[in-house]
Each structure stands twice: as structure tokens, then as C-alpha cells.
């Protein structure tokens, strides 16, 4: 007999119309939505032979989860597993385009993935800067190489935000250009005032021209086209409503404006549409077009039945109370009025009722600790790493996580865990490690592309040495960012660069010929000993040179990161490219548990997948061109859209530490959670505070400024808070989102929650004081009231 909570029973009373469900963390929204889909089918609300309940979800991994749960429930009800269709938004949009054009799968438009879109945006930015260098340079306070590199990265990131916003508002480049020319005609100062918008509109124009030449759409274009077709093609919406009489939407708090327009058109004014989400867990609004105000507005619309899903059995009452205390303080007492009004929806997380199948952990087993350290790098990071390792040893039956605000801070924690030889799963993205892996792959590919380039030869050795690869020879001097230059190593590099016949070094007919390739009288016996394993390794790599670039990069990943017994050695267990060109990971958790090299190997395999897509989009590119793209990643000039292990079905393991950002932790839970770096830099208490991670190169937030300029130019309103500047508005949104991130972090913990901060930290080799986060005082007062 299925045991339901009263709130779940109320939701399952739904039969038709529009309903919004606000679900707190751990309330079982996926379970409840799956039950609703199965119930609508079993009650005869649709004709399963020709109609389906449509479930729209956010991640591909969620598609499989929903399908499995609905099938299971239908089987329990004695029904056939038919009558439902689970899709991501992009899959839905592509199906709408297919139906509208009556096209076969082969004739559908080419839709770019994130890697391909990023590549073309990179090209658009480079092209625009090359032709408008004076305008691009005018934003820089000085022309140092470091500032130029930072501004180039910021230009691309700002362009990505600008283009995404423009497409969600359905603004074409030519429309913007017409408005900009009109503004310049009306006001002599408009050209200067709108210089940033001119630049972004020009990059947008170039980016769309590249997509047009490729005959391709990016994800935003796809949603745009599907929405336009629903609005303009006669009979299309009615046809699809017959096919999908009910639409159930998951993760509605992360819905972008165009998604809401599309689903509104699909369901119609009298349609059946259920939206489920948690506005208090909306944590993507500062870097996507999503915002919780859209879902909040839907819940408050006349004619929409609003239902709560308030009960959660995930955490002990002590921890639920801390999360609720944060929400109430922000809504009632936060010093910034706009934060009070918009950060949270006032809803408490309630424990499960007595006798529930998922009872809350008892408070006797629960604990919340607040720890203040003197210095982050010297005390907090090593201290938390030691505490987490000790907890894992004391409670091998528990799962636990260290959650960090940024990937960079996470990489520093990873170094501490490595030093302790702790058992942990690294769910971090990008950062220095991504660049190191890209640098290693680039070094090998560049040498394979040009074996006679002695600089490439030297860089290949340096890459192997940095990762501690045995091919770097028996004597490996310590290297690192803070290490002093090693004179002997520098001399060895000079020997490699001075090699006058690289072909004799790499492919000698005898040992004597290999030595003769080196500068006479300079190479020592130690140099020759070091060259032995290096050259042997390179000769093996040259046997792989005829492979296609994706297979070549996969093979290089094995050679670089699977040495020393770190992999299982089974070909069946290695990631492979499937028939759709996607990297598949048979057992992500097992691969992570193999050690740090396994995480590197997973990144290398994803880079191979991305390089294949680059080659498909640019068939004229050869190995040197593809290697050059990785060089940009290695230099930090661009990043790659790499998936994290949690995107591929990660499950925490007992007795092992999970290392993750707060963003990536959403959807996961652990018995114990260590939240690191919860200070006033990360969660600012006012608009006058320092904002960690905020780019102030232009005297403000360029993303906020350009989006406000765009909206004012096209619609006459900047979309900012009354009486606030665009940058102030952006800072309000940052405060709101970081409070929601803290809420997400707190609600990941079942039994034990450890929050830490430091009074000082080190940034760019300079000591900096860190103010306490006001919200930490709220949690402290909550615990004090509990006499804890």
C-alpha cells in the first residue's frame, strides 16, 4: 500500500487546469510528479494509444529517472508502460520543429552543443576585436598583457550573457543595429554611452553569421524557432495539444523566459500545465536567463492552483530549523530591502509526519558546528580537510561532503586531501587542473603534428615532468608555480631546444645516432639517461598518429593519465564515444574511486569528444589547428563545457569524501556536510561590501551594464530595481543567489553540518581581511536559542 503525505495526496487530487507546486528540498518532487503522471494515465484522463502525458525536465539524467519511476508505478497499478513522454526542453523544441516541418530525423536542423557554440563565439569575438581593436582597447585602463588577457576573457563571457539575453527576448542583430544607429543620430553622445552595446551587438552579428554559414542553430535559437512556430503556424499548437493534453514541468525555478513562452503556447490558455519547483533553490540566475521571479509570478497568477510540498525527511529537525531561520531572517530583517523582497519565498521546511516511510534523523544524532579560523590558506583549508578525513574514519557508514563556493577554492582543498592521502571523489570542474590536462594533450598533439619542432619537443617533456609521468625519466626535480627555477632542468631544456636533428633523436638507428642528435659536448650522461624513457614513450605515441583526432586524443588520455595501475585495465570499462558522438561512462563513481588519475582521464576523454565536434564543424582543420584550440584552454584564454561526474549519475559512497561546489551539490545529499568559506566576501551583507568573483574591470559589472543597456535600447526599460544602477541591481542578485546557495548547502546535510570561515585570506599573494557574513550570526543565534 502506497503511503502518501497529506500534501502529496492534495497534489494527486489534480485533474485539469494549471497548478504550481512549491517543493522544499528533500520533499520528493520527482517521486510525486511521477505518481501524478501515472495516476492521470490510469484514471483515463488521456487515451494512451494516441496521447501522452508530457514531462519536461532539466537534465538528460532526469529523463531516465522519470521514465523508470513512471514505468514502476504503472506496473504496480497493472497498467502497460505507455502514455507518457519524458523530454528535456531541447528535445521538446527539436520535436516541435520536426512536426512543424514534417521532417525526418536526417533532415532536422543541425543543433550545436555547448562546445561547438563556444568555439564559434570564440571566433566571433576574435574577428570583431581584430577589426575594431581601437574600440576594444578603449575600455582598458592600461595596456598590460595581463589586463588584455583578462579583458579578452571577460569580453567573451559578457558576449555570451548578452546573446543569451537577446535571444530570450527574441531580438535579432539587425534590429539592435537599427536602434543603435537611430540612437547615434538622435544624440551625439550616444555612441560613447552605448559603446559596450555596440561591441556586443557586433559580436552577436558575427556569431549569427557564422551559425548561418554552418546552417546550424544553438540551443537558444532552437527554443526561439519552436516558440515562433507554435505562435505562427496554423494548427500546430492544436495538433500537439492533442498529442500531449497534459504538460508536467520539473525544475520550474530554473525556467528561462523563452521556455515559459514556449510552454504557454503549447498548453494554451485553458490547457493542463503543472509546474513543480523550489524558488528558494534557484541558483542559476546570475549566469543564465533564468530567474525565480518567473516561477513565483506563475504561482501567484489568478486561475493557478498553488500547492505546497513542505515535508522533508532528509535532514534532522535541527538542520531544517537552521535553513528556516535563514529564510525568515532574510525575508524580515535583511538590510537590503530588495533582498528581503526577492531572495526567498517564505515557506518553511516541515518534518515528515509520524509514521512516515522517510522519518527525519533524530536530533540526538544531529549537530551543527560553526568554526572561525585565523587564516584560510594556513588554517581553514587544511583544518577542514583533516576534520573531514577524521569524520570518514569515525563514521565509515556515513556519506560526507566538503562543499566550496568556487572551483578554485575546491582545488586548494583537493591539494590538502591529496597530501592526507584521503579517499575522496572530486566533482570539481575546470580550473587549473583542466588547463594542465589541456596543456599536456596540446603538448603531445603539437609534437605529433610537427616532430621537427624542438620547442614542441621541450614542451612535451615539461608536460610529462609536471604530471610526474615516468616517461620524464628517473630523476624528476620538483616543479610548481612557486618553485624556484631549477638550473639543471633549465640546462636540460636548452639541450632539447638545441637538438639539431630531431628525427635522429626520435627515430635513431642506434644509441650512438641518438646521442649524435644532441649538441656536441653539452649533453651529460644524466641527460642521456633522462632522454631514454622519454624518447621511448614518444616513439610509441608516433604509432598512434594515424588515428582520427578523437581516437588519438582518447589514446593519449590513456597514455598520459592511466599509467601506474590507476585504471581497471578493462577495455569494456573505459569511456567510449557512442553512435551519437557522446562520451559514455559505464560507472562514473567507480572511475572516480580509482584515484586522481581517473578524474584526469575522464576530463581527457571529454576533451577528445569536444575535439571530434570541432573537427566535424570545421572539416578543413588539421591536427595543428585542433591542437591550437587546446593551447587557448591551456593558457586560460577559453574554457570548455565539460560535464561533471554528478551530471552523469554520481552517487555518494559511504566512508568517502565528496568534494564539490555548492552549485553542483544541488540534487545530492550526505550525512555530513562541511561548508567552507562562508564569509562576508562570498555572502555580502550590503551593497557596499566586497563581492568575491565579481568583475569590476569597467568600474561595474559589465554583464549587468550591457544587459540593462540592451533592454533600455530595445524596450525602453533597463529591467533594474527602481533607484538602483545596473551594477547595484547585479549585486542585489548576487546577494540573493548566494543566500540561496547557502540554503542549498545547509539542506544537503542529514545529520552533521559544519560551517567555517576565516578572518583573513590570501589573494594574488596579498593578505586580505575577510568580514564575517551577517547570515552566519543568524545561524549562531539560532543555535544559541537551542542552548547548543
PDB file of C-alpha atoms in Angstrom, residues 396-588:
ATOM      1  CA  UNK A 396      32.543   4.699   7.784  1.00  0.00           C
ATOM      2  CA  UNK A 397      28.808   4.017   7.435  1.00  0.00           C
ATOM      3  CA  UNK A 398      28.109   7.708   6.597  1.00  0.00           C
ATOM      4  CA  UNK A 399      28.415   9.736   3.423  1.00  0.00           C
ATOM      5  CA  UNK A 400      30.062  13.150   3.670  1.00  0.00           C
ATOM      6  CA  UNK A 401      30.945  16.138   1.526  1.00  0.00           C
ATOM      7  CA  UNK A 402      33.094  19.262   1.514  1.00  0.00           C
ATOM      8  CA  UNK A 403      31.178  21.978  -0.353  1.00  0.00           C
ATOM      9  CA  UNK A 404      33.076  25.034  -1.559  1.00  0.00           C
ATOM     10  CA  UNK A 405      31.870  28.324  -3.059  1.00  0.00           C
ATOM     11  CA  UNK A 406      34.233  28.233  -6.063  1.00  0.00           C
ATOM     12  CA  UNK A 407      36.179  25.683  -8.074  1.00  0.00           C
ATOM     13  CA  UNK A 408      39.447  27.479  -7.291  1.00  0.00           C
ATOM     14  CA  UNK A 409      38.921  27.101  -3.564  1.00  0.00           C
ATOM     15  CA  UNK A 410      37.973  23.484  -4.179  1.00  0.00           C
ATOM     16  CA  UNK A 411      41.256  22.838  -5.982  1.00  0.00           C
ATOM     17  CA  UNK A 412      43.101  24.140  -2.922  1.00  0.00           C
ATOM     18  CA  UNK A 413      41.118  21.759  -0.706  1.00  0.00           C
ATOM     19  CA  UNK A 414      41.931  18.936  -3.139  1.00  0.00           C
ATOM     20  CA  UNK A 415      45.646  19.597  -2.607  1.00  0.00           C
ATOM     21  CA  UNK A 416      45.111  19.238   1.142  1.00  0.00           C
ATOM     22  CA  UNK A 417      43.178  15.975   0.691  1.00  0.00           C
ATOM     23  CA  UNK A 418      45.875  14.651  -1.643  1.00  0.00           C
ATOM     24  CA  UNK A 419      48.507  15.438   0.980  1.00  0.00           C
ATOM     25  CA  UNK A 420      46.495  13.461   3.550  1.00  0.00           C
ATOM     26  CA  UNK A 421      46.003  10.605   1.036  1.00  0.00           C
ATOM     27  CA  UNK A 422      42.300  10.875   1.834  1.00  0.00           C
ATOM     28  CA  UNK A 423      39.739   8.790  -0.054  1.00  0.00           C
ATOM     29  CA  UNK A 424      37.614  11.304  -1.943  1.00  0.00           C
ATOM     30  CA  UNK A 425      35.621  11.866  -5.131  1.00  0.00           C
ATOM     31  CA  UNK A 426      36.453  15.093  -6.955  1.00  0.00           C
ATOM     32  CA  UNK A 427      33.383  16.665  -8.586  1.00  0.00           C
ATOM     33  CA  UNK A 428      35.037  19.998  -9.359  1.00  0.00           C
ATOM     34  CA  UNK A 429      35.090  21.497 -12.811  1.00  0.00           C
ATOM     35  CA  UNK A 430      37.709  23.380 -14.772  1.00  0.00           C
ATOM     36  CA  UNK A 431      40.278  25.482 -13.004  1.00  0.00           C
ATOM     37  CA  UNK A 432      43.984  24.823 -13.038  1.00  0.00           C
ATOM     38  CA  UNK A 433      43.635  21.076 -13.462  1.00  0.00           C
ATOM     39  CA  UNK A 434      41.586  21.436 -16.644  1.00  0.00           C
ATOM     40  CA  UNK A 435      44.271  23.734 -18.036  1.00  0.00           C
ATOM     41  CA  UNK A 436      47.040  21.305 -17.048  1.00  0.00           C
ATOM     42  CA  UNK A 437      45.300  18.419 -18.799  1.00  0.00           C
ATOM     43  CA  UNK A 438      44.690  20.565 -21.877  1.00  0.00           C
ATOM     44  CA  UNK A 439      48.366  21.639 -21.775  1.00  0.00           C
ATOM     45  CA  UNK A 440      49.539  18.016 -21.631  1.00  0.00           C
ATOM     46  CA  UNK A 441      47.307  16.943 -24.518  1.00  0.00           C
ATOM     47  CA  UNK A 442      48.275  20.034 -26.526  1.00  0.00           C
ATOM     48  CA  UNK A 443      51.990  19.397 -25.987  1.00  0.00           C
ATOM     49  CA  UNK A 444      51.730  15.823 -27.301  1.00  0.00           C
ATOM     50  CA  UNK A 445      49.449  16.739 -30.212  1.00  0.00           C
ATOM     51  CA  UNK A 446      51.681  19.653 -31.220  1.00  0.00           C
ATOM     52  CA  UNK A 447      54.719  17.350 -31.307  1.00  0.00           C
ATOM     53  CA  UNK A 448      52.842  14.712 -33.306  1.00  0.00           C
ATOM     54  CA  UNK A 449      51.779  17.451 -35.736  1.00  0.00           C
ATOM     55  CA  UNK A 450      55.375  18.683 -36.177  1.00  0.00           C
ATOM     56  CA  UNK A 451      58.048  16.224 -34.945  1.00  0.00           C
ATOM     57  CA  UNK A 452      60.873  18.529 -36.079  1.00  0.00           C
ATOM     58  CA  UNK A 453      59.793  21.403 -33.799  1.00  0.00           C
ATOM     59  CA  UNK A 454      62.279  21.358 -30.905  1.00  0.00           C
ATOM     60  CA  UNK A 455      60.152  23.796 -28.919  1.00  0.00           C
ATOM     61  CA  UNK A 456      57.273  21.301 -29.102  1.00  0.00           C
ATOM     62  CA  UNK A 457      59.718  18.582 -28.055  1.00  0.00           C
ATOM     63  CA  UNK A 458      60.714  20.602 -24.984  1.00  0.00           C
ATOM     64  CA  UNK A 459      57.094  21.395 -24.049  1.00  0.00           C
ATOM     65  CA  UNK A 460      56.177  17.714 -24.315  1.00  0.00           C
ATOM     66  CA  UNK A 461      58.876  16.799 -21.818  1.00  0.00           C
ATOM     67  CA  UNK A 462      57.859  19.660 -19.496  1.00  0.00           C
ATOM     68  CA  UNK A 463      54.238  18.463 -19.543  1.00  0.00           C
ATOM     69  CA  UNK A 464      55.238  14.902 -18.614  1.00  0.00           C
ATOM     70  CA  UNK A 465      57.501  16.201 -15.863  1.00  0.00           C
ATOM     71  CA  UNK A 466      54.772  18.393 -14.366  1.00  0.00           C
ATOM     72  CA  UNK A 467      52.374  15.463 -14.014  1.00  0.00           C
ATOM     73  CA  UNK A 468      55.077  13.167 -12.624  1.00  0.00           C
ATOM     74  CA  UNK A 469      54.843  10.755 -15.557  1.00  0.00           C
ATOM     75  CA  UNK A 470      57.516   8.004 -15.549  1.00  0.00           C
ATOM     76  CA  UNK A 471      58.435   8.904 -19.141  1.00  0.00           C
ATOM     77  CA  UNK A 472      60.036  12.063 -17.730  1.00  0.00           C
ATOM     78  CA  UNK A 473      62.885   9.882 -16.514  1.00  0.00           C
ATOM     79  CA  UNK A 474      64.295   8.573 -13.251  1.00  0.00           C
ATOM     80  CA  UNK A 475      65.200  11.983 -11.812  1.00  0.00           C
ATOM     81  CA  UNK A 476      62.320  14.416 -11.617  1.00  0.00           C
ATOM     82  CA  UNK A 477      63.081  17.702  -9.896  1.00  0.00           C
ATOM     83  CA  UNK A 478      60.189  19.286  -8.016  1.00  0.00           C
ATOM     84  CA  UNK A 479      58.353  21.875 -10.055  1.00  0.00           C
ATOM     85  CA  UNK A 480      55.412  24.100  -9.346  1.00  0.00           C
ATOM     86  CA  UNK A 481      54.069  27.624  -9.568  1.00  0.00           C
ATOM     87  CA  UNK A 482      56.004  28.765  -6.509  1.00  0.00           C
ATOM     88  CA  UNK A 483      59.175  26.753  -7.133  1.00  0.00           C
ATOM     89  CA  UNK A 484      62.459  28.441  -7.887  1.00  0.00           C
ATOM     90  CA  UNK A 485      63.807  27.704 -11.400  1.00  0.00           C
ATOM     91  CA  UNK A 486      65.978  24.581 -11.370  1.00  0.00           C
ATOM     92  CA  UNK A 487      69.272  25.384 -13.137  1.00  0.00           C
ATOM     93  CA  UNK A 488      69.889  21.773 -14.150  1.00  0.00           C
ATOM     94  CA  UNK A 489      66.384  21.455 -15.562  1.00  0.00           C
ATOM     95  CA  UNK A 490      66.734  24.737 -17.459  1.00  0.00           C
ATOM     96  CA  UNK A 491      70.021  23.474 -18.903  1.00  0.00           C
ATOM     97  CA  UNK A 492      68.331  20.212 -19.965  1.00  0.00           C
ATOM     98  CA  UNK A 493      65.569  22.185 -21.697  1.00  0.00           C
ATOM     99  CA  UNK A 494      68.268  24.134 -23.531  1.00  0.00           C
ATOM    100  CA  UNK A 495      69.760  20.815 -24.695  1.00  0.00           C
ATOM    101  CA  UNK A 496      66.401  19.731 -26.081  1.00  0.00           C
ATOM    102  CA  UNK A 497      65.816  23.058 -27.835  1.00  0.00           C
ATOM    103  CA  UNK A 498      69.319  22.827 -29.362  1.00  0.00           C
ATOM    104  CA  UNK A 499      68.748  19.365 -30.848  1.00  0.00           C
ATOM    105  CA  UNK A 500      69.867  19.791 -34.457  1.00  0.00           C
ATOM    106  CA  UNK A 501      68.367  16.585 -35.874  1.00  0.00           C
ATOM    107  CA  UNK A 502      65.151  15.739 -34.010  1.00  0.00           C
ATOM    108  CA  UNK A 503      64.445  12.874 -36.400  1.00  0.00           C
ATOM    109  CA  UNK A 504      67.662  11.142 -35.322  1.00  0.00           C
ATOM    110  CA  UNK A 505      66.746  11.674 -31.683  1.00  0.00           C
ATOM    111  CA  UNK A 506      63.247  10.244 -32.100  1.00  0.00           C
ATOM    112  CA  UNK A 507      63.983   7.502 -34.648  1.00  0.00           C
ATOM    113  CA  UNK A 508      67.683   6.588 -34.309  1.00  0.00           C
ATOM    114  CA  UNK A 509      69.183   3.523 -35.928  1.00  0.00           C
ATOM    115  CA  UNK A 510      71.464   3.131 -32.913  1.00  0.00           C
ATOM    116  CA  UNK A 511      72.122   4.625 -29.477  1.00  0.00           C
ATOM    117  CA  UNK A 512      75.117   6.431 -30.916  1.00  0.00           C
ATOM    118  CA  UNK A 513      72.946   8.144 -33.542  1.00  0.00           C
ATOM    119  CA  UNK A 514      70.511   9.331 -30.845  1.00  0.00           C
ATOM    120  CA  UNK A 515      73.385  10.901 -28.898  1.00  0.00           C
ATOM    121  CA  UNK A 516      74.763  12.492 -32.069  1.00  0.00           C
ATOM    122  CA  UNK A 517      71.493  14.418 -32.482  1.00  0.00           C
ATOM    123  CA  UNK A 518      72.307  16.388 -29.325  1.00  0.00           C
ATOM    124  CA  UNK A 519      74.629  19.392 -29.235  1.00  0.00           C
ATOM    125  CA  UNK A 520      78.182  18.056 -29.022  1.00  0.00           C
ATOM    126  CA  UNK A 521      79.959  18.396 -25.705  1.00  0.00           C
ATOM    127  CA  UNK A 522      76.875  19.730 -23.892  1.00  0.00           C
ATOM    128  CA  UNK A 523      74.667  16.716 -23.083  1.00  0.00           C
ATOM    129  CA  UNK A 524      75.697  14.819 -19.936  1.00  0.00           C
ATOM    130  CA  UNK A 525      75.252  11.169 -19.026  1.00  0.00           C
ATOM    131  CA  UNK A 526      72.335  12.198 -16.792  1.00  0.00           C
ATOM    132  CA  UNK A 527      70.725  13.958 -19.764  1.00  0.00           C
ATOM    133  CA  UNK A 528      71.034  10.807 -21.876  1.00  0.00           C
ATOM    134  CA  UNK A 529      69.616   8.661 -19.050  1.00  0.00           C
ATOM    135  CA  UNK A 530      66.674  11.037 -18.752  1.00  0.00           C
ATOM    136  CA  UNK A 531      66.125  11.005 -22.524  1.00  0.00           C
ATOM    137  CA  UNK A 532      65.849   7.206 -22.678  1.00  0.00           C
ATOM    138  CA  UNK A 533      62.320   6.685 -21.285  1.00  0.00           C
ATOM    139  CA  UNK A 534      61.147   9.990 -22.812  1.00  0.00           C
ATOM    140  CA  UNK A 535      62.157   9.060 -26.339  1.00  0.00           C
ATOM    141  CA  UNK A 536      60.823   5.515 -25.954  1.00  0.00           C
ATOM    142  CA  UNK A 537      57.457   6.961 -24.865  1.00  0.00           C
ATOM    143  CA  UNK A 538      57.369   9.359 -27.826  1.00  0.00           C
ATOM    144  CA  UNK A 539      58.157   6.597 -30.334  1.00  0.00           C
ATOM    145  CA  UNK A 540      55.134   4.715 -29.017  1.00  0.00           C
ATOM    146  CA  UNK A 541      52.958   7.816 -29.421  1.00  0.00           C
ATOM    147  CA  UNK A 542      54.004   8.163 -33.054  1.00  0.00           C
ATOM    148  CA  UNK A 543      52.467   4.744 -33.767  1.00  0.00           C
ATOM    149  CA  UNK A 544      49.097   6.327 -32.862  1.00  0.00           C
ATOM    150  CA  UNK A 545      49.476   9.309 -35.200  1.00  0.00           C
ATOM    151  CA  UNK A 546      47.291   7.886 -37.995  1.00  0.00           C
ATOM    152  CA  UNK A 547      44.218   7.628 -35.748  1.00  0.00           C
ATOM    153  CA  UNK A 548      41.345  10.120 -36.170  1.00  0.00           C
ATOM    154  CA  UNK A 549      41.762  13.054 -33.811  1.00  0.00           C
ATOM    155  CA  UNK A 550      39.138  11.896 -31.305  1.00  0.00           C
ATOM    156  CA  UNK A 551      40.567   8.366 -31.126  1.00  0.00           C
ATOM    157  CA  UNK A 552      44.073   9.831 -30.991  1.00  0.00           C
ATOM    158  CA  UNK A 553      43.145  12.052 -28.047  1.00  0.00           C
ATOM    159  CA  UNK A 554      41.421   9.142 -26.295  1.00  0.00           C
ATOM    160  CA  UNK A 555      44.590   7.079 -26.724  1.00  0.00           C
ATOM    161  CA  UNK A 556      46.764   9.967 -25.486  1.00  0.00           C
ATOM    162  CA  UNK A 557      44.498  10.227 -22.432  1.00  0.00           C
ATOM    163  CA  UNK A 558      45.226   6.584 -21.645  1.00  0.00           C
ATOM    164  CA  UNK A 559      48.964   7.053 -22.127  1.00  0.00           C
ATOM    165  CA  UNK A 560      49.136  10.226 -20.044  1.00  0.00           C
ATOM    166  CA  UNK A 561      46.729   9.505 -17.190  1.00  0.00           C
ATOM    167  CA  UNK A 562      46.257   5.721 -16.993  1.00  0.00           C
ATOM    168  CA  UNK A 563      49.799   4.698 -16.148  1.00  0.00           C
ATOM    169  CA  UNK A 564      50.909   3.074 -12.919  1.00  0.00           C
ATOM    170  CA  UNK A 565      47.945   0.781 -12.359  1.00  0.00           C
ATOM    171  CA  UNK A 566      45.433   3.551 -11.778  1.00  0.00           C
ATOM    172  CA  UNK A 567      42.823   2.174 -14.180  1.00  0.00           C
ATOM    173  CA  UNK A 568      40.995  -1.089 -14.150  1.00  0.00           C
ATOM    174  CA  UNK A 569      42.633  -2.078 -17.399  1.00  0.00           C
ATOM    175  CA  UNK A 570      39.413  -3.380 -18.913  1.00  0.00           C
ATOM    176  CA  UNK A 571      38.616  -2.015 -22.343  1.00  0.00           C
ATOM    177  CA  UNK A 572      34.933  -2.564 -21.660  1.00  0.00           C
ATOM    178  CA  UNK A 573      35.077  -0.231 -18.646  1.00  0.00           C
ATOM    179  CA  UNK A 574      36.742   2.704 -20.386  1.00  0.00           C
ATOM    180  CA  UNK A 575      34.667   5.683 -21.599  1.00  0.00           C
ATOM    181  CA  UNK A 576      33.879   5.445 -25.292  1.00  0.00           C
ATOM    182  CA  UNK A 577      32.215   7.586 -27.945  1.00  0.00           C
ATOM    183  CA  UNK A 578      28.762   6.180 -28.702  1.00  0.00           C
ATOM    184  CA  UNK A 579      26.938   6.257 -32.020  1.00  0.00           C
ATOM    185  CA  UNK A 580      25.729   9.817 -31.318  1.00  0.00           C
ATOM    186  CA  UNK A 581      29.264  11.004 -30.641  1.00  0.00           C
ATOM    187  CA  UNK A 582      28.742  11.319 -26.893  1.00  0.00           C
ATOM    188  CA  UNK A 583      31.250  10.174 -24.287  1.00  0.00           C
ATOM    189  CA  UNK A 584      29.755   7.371 -22.206  1.00  0.00           C
ATOM    190  CA  UNK A 585      30.935   6.445 -18.714  1.00  0.00           C
ATOM    191  CA  UNK A 586      29.834   2.934 -17.644  1.00  0.00           C
ATOM    192  CA  UNK A 587      30.454   3.545 -13.923  1.00  0.00           C
ATOM    193  CA  UNK A 588      31.375   7.113 -13.058  1.00  0.00           C
TER     194      UNK A 588
END
